[in-house]
Protein backbone atom coordinates (compact mmCIF):
# COMPACT_ATOMS: atom_id res chain seq x y z
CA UNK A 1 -174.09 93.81 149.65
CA UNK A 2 -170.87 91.34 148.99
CA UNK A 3 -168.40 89.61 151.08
CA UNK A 4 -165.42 91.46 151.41
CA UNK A 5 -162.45 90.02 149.33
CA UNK A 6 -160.48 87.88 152.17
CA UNK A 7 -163.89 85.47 152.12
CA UNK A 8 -162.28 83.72 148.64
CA UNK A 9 -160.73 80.37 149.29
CA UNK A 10 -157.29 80.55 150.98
CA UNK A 11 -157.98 83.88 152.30
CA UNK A 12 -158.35 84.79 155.96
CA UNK A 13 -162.06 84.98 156.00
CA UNK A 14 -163.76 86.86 159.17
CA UNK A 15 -161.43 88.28 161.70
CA UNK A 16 -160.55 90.96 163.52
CA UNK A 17 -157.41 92.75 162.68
CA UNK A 18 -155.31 93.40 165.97
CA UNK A 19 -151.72 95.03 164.48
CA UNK A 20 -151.60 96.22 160.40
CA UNK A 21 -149.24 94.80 158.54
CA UNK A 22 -147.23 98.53 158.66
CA UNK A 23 -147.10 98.51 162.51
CA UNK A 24 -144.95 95.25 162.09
CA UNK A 25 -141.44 94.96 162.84
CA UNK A 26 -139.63 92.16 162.81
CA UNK A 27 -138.61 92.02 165.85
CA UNK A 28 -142.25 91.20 167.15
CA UNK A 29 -142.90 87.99 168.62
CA UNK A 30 -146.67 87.65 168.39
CA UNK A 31 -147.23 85.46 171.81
CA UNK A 32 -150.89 85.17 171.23
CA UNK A 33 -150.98 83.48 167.49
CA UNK A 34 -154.00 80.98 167.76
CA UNK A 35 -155.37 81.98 171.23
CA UNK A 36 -158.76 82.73 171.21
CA UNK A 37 -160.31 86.24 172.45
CA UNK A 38 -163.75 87.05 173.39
CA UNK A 39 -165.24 89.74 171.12
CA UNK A 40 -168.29 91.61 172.63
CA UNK A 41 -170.13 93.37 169.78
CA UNK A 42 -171.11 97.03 171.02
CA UNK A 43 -172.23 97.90 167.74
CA UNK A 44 -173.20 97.72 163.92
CA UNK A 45 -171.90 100.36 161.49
CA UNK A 46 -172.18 101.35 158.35
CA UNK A 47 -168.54 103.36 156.93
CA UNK A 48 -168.97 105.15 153.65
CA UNK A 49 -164.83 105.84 153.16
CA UNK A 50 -166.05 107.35 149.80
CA UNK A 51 -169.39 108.70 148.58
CA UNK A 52 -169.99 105.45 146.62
CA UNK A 53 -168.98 103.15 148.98
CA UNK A 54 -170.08 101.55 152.33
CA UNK A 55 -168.65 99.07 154.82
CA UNK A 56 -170.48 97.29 156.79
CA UNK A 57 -169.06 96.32 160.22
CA UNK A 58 -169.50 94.74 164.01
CA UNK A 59 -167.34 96.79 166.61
CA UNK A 60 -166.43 95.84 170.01
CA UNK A 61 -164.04 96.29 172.55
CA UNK A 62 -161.43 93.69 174.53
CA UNK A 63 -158.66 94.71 177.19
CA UNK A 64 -156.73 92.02 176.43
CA UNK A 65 -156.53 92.87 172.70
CA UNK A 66 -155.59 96.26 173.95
CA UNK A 67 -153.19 95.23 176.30
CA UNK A 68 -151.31 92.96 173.42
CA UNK A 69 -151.08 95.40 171.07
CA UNK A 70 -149.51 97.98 174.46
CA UNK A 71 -147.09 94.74 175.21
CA UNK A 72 -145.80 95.11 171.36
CA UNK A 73 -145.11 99.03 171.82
CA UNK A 74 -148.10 100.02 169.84
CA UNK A 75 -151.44 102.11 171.04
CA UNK A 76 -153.95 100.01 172.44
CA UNK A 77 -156.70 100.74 168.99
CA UNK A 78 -155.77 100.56 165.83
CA UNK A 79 -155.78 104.79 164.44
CA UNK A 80 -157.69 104.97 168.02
CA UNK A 81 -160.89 103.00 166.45
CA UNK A 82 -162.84 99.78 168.44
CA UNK A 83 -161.64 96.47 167.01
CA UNK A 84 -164.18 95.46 164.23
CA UNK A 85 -165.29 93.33 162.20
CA UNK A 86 -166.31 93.59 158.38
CA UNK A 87 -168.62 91.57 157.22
CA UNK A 88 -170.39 93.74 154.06
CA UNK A 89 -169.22 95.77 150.95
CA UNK A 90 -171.39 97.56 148.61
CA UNK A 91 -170.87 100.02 145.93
């Protein structure tokens, strides 16, 4: 297993993505830039998106996450999935 890419220096290291960069618009003010939110790990997975590779990840769920991304117009998970965290790459 390897650190996903973002770990290199000046990278974003570990986070949890709350909007994609193509749900963007311009027009969003993102009121919550540098607030913290509590992230309550329900669960470790491992994602294969192809047969030779796997993700590793934390998921967990948070209302107010949710209800940021609702305030902004979009749904309240990302392609409907818990918020997550990847921490692993292999393959």
């Amino acid at each position: 297993m390897r650190a996903p890419p973002y770990f290199k220096k000046g990278m974003a290291g570990a986070h949890v993505s709350v909007i994609l960069l193509e749900e963007m618009d311009q027009k969003i003010l993102i009121d919550s830039i540098g607030k913290k939110f509590t992230f309550r790990i329900s669960h470790f997975d491992v994602v294969e998106p192809t047969s030779s590779k796997k993700v590793y990840i934390l998921s967990g769920a948070n209302s107010e996450l949710e209800a940021l991304r609702v305030r902004h117009g979009l749904s309240p998970k990302i392609h409907g999935h818990d918020f997550h965290l990847t921490f692993g790459l292999s393959g």
